JSON list of C-alpha atoms in Angstrom, two decimals:
[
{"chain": "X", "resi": 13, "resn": "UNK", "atom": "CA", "xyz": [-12.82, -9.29, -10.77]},
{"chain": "X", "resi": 14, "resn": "UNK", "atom": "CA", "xyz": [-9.32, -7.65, -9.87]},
{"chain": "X", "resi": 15, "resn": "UNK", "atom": "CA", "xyz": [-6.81, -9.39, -8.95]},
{"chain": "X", "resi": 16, "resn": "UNK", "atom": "CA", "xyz": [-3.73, -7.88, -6.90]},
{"chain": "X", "resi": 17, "resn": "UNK", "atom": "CA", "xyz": [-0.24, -9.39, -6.51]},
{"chain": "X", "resi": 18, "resn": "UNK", "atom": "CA", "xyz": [2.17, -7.35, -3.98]},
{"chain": "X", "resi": 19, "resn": "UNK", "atom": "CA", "xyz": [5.94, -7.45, -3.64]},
{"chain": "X", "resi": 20, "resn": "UNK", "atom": "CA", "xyz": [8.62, -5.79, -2.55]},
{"chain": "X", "resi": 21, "resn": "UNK", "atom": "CA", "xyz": [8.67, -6.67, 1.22]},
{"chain": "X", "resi": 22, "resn": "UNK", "atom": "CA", "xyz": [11.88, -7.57, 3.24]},
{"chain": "X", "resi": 23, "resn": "UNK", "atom": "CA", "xyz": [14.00, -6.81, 6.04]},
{"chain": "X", "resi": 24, "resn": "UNK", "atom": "CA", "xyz": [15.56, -3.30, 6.38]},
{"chain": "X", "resi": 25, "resn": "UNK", "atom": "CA", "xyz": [17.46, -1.80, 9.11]},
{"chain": "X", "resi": 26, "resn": "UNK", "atom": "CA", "xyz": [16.07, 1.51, 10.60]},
{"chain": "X", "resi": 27, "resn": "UNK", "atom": "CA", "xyz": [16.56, 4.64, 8.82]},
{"chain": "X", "resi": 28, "resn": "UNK", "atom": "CA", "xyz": [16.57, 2.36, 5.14]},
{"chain": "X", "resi": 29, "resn": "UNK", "atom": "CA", "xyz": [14.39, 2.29, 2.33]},
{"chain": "X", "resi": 30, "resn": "UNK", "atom": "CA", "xyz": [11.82, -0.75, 0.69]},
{"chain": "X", "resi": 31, "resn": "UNK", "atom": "CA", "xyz": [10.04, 0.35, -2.12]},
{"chain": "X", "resi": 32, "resn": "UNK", "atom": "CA", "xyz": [6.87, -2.03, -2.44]},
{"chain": "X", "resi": 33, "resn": "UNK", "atom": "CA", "xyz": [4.51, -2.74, -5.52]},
{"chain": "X", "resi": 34, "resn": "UNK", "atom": "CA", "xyz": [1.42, -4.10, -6.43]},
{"chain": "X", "resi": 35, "resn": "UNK", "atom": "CA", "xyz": [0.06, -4.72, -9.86]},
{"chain": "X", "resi": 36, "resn": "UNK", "atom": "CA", "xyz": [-3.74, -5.40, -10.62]},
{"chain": "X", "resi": 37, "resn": "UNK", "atom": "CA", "xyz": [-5.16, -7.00, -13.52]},
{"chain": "X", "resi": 38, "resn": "UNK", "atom": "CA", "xyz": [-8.59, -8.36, -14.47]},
{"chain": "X", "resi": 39, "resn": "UNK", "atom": "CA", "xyz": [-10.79, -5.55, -14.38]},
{"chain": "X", "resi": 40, "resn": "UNK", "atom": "CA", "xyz": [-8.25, -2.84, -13.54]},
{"chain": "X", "resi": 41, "resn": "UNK", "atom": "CA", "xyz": [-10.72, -0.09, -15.75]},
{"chain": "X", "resi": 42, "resn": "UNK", "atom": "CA", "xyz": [-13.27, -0.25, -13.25]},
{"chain": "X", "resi": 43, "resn": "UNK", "atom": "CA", "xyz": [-10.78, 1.11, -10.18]},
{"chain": "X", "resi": 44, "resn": "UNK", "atom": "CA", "xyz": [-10.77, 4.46, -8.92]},
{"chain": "X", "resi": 45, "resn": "UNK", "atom": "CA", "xyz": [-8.90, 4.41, -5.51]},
{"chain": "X", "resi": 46, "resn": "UNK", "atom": "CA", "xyz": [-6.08, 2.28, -4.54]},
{"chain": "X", "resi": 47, "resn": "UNK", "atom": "CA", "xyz": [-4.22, 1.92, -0.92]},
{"chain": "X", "resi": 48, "resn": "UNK", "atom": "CA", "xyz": [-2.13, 0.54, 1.19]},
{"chain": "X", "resi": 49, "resn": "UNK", "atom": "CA", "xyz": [-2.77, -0.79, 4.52]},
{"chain": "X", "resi": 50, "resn": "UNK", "atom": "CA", "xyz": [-1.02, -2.12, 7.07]},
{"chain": "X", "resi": 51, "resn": "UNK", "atom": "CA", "xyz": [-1.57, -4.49, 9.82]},
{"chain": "X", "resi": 52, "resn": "UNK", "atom": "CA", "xyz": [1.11, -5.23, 13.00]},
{"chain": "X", "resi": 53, "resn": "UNK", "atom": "CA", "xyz": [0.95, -8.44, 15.31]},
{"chain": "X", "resi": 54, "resn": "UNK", "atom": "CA", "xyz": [-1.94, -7.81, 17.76]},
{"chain": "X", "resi": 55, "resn": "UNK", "atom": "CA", "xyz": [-3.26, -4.53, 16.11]},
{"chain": "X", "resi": 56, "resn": "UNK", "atom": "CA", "xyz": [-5.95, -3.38, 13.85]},
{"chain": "X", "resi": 57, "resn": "UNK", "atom": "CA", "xyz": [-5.66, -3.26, 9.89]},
{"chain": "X", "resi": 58, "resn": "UNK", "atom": "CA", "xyz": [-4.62, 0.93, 9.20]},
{"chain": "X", "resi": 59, "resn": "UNK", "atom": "CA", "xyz": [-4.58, 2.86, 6.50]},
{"chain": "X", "resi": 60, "resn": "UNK", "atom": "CA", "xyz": [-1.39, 3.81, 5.31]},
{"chain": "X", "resi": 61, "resn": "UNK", "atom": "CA", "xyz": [-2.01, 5.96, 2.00]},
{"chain": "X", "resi": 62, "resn": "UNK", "atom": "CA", "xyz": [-4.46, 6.54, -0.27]},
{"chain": "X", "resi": 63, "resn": "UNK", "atom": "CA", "xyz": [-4.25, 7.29, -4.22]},
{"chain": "X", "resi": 64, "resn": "UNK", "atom": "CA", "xyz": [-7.70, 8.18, -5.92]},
{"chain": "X", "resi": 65, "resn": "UNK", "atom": "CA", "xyz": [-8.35, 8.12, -9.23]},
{"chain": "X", "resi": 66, "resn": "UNK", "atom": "CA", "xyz": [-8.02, 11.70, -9.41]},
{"chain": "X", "resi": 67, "resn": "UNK", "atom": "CA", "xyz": [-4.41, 11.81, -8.44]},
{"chain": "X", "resi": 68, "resn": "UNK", "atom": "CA", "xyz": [-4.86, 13.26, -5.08]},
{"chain": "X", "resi": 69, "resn": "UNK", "atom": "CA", "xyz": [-3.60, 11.59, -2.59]},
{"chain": "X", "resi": 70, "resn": "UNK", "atom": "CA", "xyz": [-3.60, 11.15, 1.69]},
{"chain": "X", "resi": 71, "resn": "UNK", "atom": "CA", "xyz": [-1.18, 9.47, 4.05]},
{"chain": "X", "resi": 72, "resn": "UNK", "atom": "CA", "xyz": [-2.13, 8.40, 7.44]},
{"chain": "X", "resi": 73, "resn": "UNK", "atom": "CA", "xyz": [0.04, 11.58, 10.20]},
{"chain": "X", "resi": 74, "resn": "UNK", "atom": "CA", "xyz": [2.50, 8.74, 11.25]},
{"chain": "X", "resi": 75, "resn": "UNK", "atom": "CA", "xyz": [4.04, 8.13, 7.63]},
{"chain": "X", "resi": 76, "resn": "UNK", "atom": "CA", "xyz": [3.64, 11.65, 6.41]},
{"chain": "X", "resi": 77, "resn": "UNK", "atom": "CA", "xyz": [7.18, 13.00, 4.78]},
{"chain": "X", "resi": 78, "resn": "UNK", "atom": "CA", "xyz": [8.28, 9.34, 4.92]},
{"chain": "X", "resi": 79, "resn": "UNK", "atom": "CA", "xyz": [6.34, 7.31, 2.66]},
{"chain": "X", "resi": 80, "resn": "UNK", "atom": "CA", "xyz": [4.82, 8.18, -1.22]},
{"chain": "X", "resi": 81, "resn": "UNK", "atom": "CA", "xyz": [1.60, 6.22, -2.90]},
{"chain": "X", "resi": 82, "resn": "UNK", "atom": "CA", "xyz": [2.06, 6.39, -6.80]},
{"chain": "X", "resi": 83, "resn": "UNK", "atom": "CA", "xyz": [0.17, 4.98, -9.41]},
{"chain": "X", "resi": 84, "resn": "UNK", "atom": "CA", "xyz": [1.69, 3.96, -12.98]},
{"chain": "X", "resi": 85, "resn": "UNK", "atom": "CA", "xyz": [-1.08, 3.31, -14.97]},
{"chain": "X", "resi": 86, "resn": "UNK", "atom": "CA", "xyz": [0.87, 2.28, -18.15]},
{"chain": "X", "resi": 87, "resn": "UNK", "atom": "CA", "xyz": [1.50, -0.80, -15.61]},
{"chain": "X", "resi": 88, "resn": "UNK", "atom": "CA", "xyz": [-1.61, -0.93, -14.09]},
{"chain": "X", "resi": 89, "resn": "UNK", "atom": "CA", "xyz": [0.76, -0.58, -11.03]},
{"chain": "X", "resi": 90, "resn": "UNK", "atom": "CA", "xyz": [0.92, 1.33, -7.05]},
{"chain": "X", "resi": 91, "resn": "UNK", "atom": "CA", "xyz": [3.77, 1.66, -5.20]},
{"chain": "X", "resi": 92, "resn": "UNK", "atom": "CA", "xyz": [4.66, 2.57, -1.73]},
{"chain": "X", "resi": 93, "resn": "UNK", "atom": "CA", "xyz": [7.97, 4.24, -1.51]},
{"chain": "X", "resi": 94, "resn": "UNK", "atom": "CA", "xyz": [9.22, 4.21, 2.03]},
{"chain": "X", "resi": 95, "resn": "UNK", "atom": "CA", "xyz": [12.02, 5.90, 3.28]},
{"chain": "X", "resi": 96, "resn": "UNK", "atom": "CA", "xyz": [13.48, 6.88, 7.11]},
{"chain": "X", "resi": 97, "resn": "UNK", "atom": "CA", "xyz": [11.78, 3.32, 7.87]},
{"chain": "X", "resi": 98, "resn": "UNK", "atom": "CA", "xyz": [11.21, 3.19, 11.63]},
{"chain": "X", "resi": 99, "resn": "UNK", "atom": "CA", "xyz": [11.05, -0.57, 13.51]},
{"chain": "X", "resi": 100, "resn": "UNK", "atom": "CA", "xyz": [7.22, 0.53, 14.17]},
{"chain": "X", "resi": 101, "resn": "UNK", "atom": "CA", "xyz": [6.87, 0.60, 10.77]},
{"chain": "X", "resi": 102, "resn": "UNK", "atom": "CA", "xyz": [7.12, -3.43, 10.85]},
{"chain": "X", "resi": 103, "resn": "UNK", "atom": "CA", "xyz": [3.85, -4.94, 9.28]},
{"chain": "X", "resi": 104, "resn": "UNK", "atom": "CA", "xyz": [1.89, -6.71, 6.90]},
{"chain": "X", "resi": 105, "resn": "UNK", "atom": "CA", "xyz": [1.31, -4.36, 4.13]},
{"chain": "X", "resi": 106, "resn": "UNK", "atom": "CA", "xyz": [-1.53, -4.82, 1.96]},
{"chain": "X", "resi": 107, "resn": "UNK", "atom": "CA", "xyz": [-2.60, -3.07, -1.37]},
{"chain": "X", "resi": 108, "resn": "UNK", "atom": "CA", "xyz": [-6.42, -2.24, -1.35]},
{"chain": "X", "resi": 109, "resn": "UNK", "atom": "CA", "xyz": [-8.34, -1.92, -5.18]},
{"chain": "X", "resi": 110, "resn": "UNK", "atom": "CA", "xyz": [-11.86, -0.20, -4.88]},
{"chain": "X", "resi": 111, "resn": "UNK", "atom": "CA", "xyz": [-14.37, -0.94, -7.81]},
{"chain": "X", "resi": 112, "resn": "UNK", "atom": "CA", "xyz": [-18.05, 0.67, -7.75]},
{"chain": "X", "resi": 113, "resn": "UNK", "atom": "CA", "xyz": [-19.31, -2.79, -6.75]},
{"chain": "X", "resi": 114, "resn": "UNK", "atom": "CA", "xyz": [-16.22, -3.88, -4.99]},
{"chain": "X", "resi": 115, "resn": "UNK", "atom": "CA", "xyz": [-13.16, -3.91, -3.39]},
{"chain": "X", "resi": 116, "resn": "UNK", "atom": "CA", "xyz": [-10.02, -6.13, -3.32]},
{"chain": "X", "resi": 117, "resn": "UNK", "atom": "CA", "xyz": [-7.22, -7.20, -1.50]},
{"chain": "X", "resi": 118, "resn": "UNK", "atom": "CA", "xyz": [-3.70, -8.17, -2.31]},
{"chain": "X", "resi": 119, "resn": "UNK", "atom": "CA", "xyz": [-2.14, -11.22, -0.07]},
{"chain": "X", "resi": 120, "resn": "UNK", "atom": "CA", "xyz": [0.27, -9.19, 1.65]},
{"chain": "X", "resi": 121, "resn": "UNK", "atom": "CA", "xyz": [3.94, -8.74, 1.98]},
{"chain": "X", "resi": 122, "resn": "UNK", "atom": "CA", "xyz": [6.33, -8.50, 5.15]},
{"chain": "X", "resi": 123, "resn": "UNK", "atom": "CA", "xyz": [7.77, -5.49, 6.32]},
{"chain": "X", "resi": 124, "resn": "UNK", "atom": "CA", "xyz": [10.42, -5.64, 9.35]},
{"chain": "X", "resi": 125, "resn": "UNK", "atom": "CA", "xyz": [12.38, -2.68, 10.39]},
{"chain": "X", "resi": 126, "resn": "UNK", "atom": "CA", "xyz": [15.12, -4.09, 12.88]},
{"chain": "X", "resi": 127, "resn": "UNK", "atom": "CA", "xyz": [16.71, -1.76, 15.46]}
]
């Protein structure tokens, strides 16, 4: 089991900055990629950016140069940094934890980019 705890959402006037987190624990030896997805009233769940286990890492075209996936794994620990945040950018975000058997999902946290 993995369990994944995000933070870091808020409210943040266009053109700012949110840096979000999530940390994992339980079984955190057993993940290779981790993600971030996002979800905005009345649309479908999207990738955001992806961080294998390998270090490489992909962004979805409409955060590319904007956002950056890291992984600290002295922390067990993936962040989203987001900068030049747009007011489409407003969304659930949602850190994603792939096992071999399994994947997991964090709760959430709140993005809102005001005008």
């Amino acid at each position: 089991q993995v369990q994944l705890v995000e933070s870091g959402g808020g409210l943040v006037q266009a053109g700012g900055s949110l840096r979000l987190s999530c940390a994992a624990s339980g079984s955190i030896f057993s993940i290779s990629d981790m993600r971030w997805y996002r979800q905005a009233p009345g649309k479908e769940r999207e990738l955001v950016a992806r961080s294998s286990s390998g270090g490489s890492t992909n962004y979805a075209d409409s955060v590319k140069d904007r956002f950056t996936i890291s992984r600290d794994n002295t922390k067990n620990t993936v962040y989203l940094q987001m900068n030049s945040l747009k007011p489409e950018d407003t969304a659930v975000y949602y850190c994603y934890a792939e096992t071999p058997r399994l994947a997991y999902w964090g709760q959430g946290t709140q993005v809102t980019v005001s005008s």
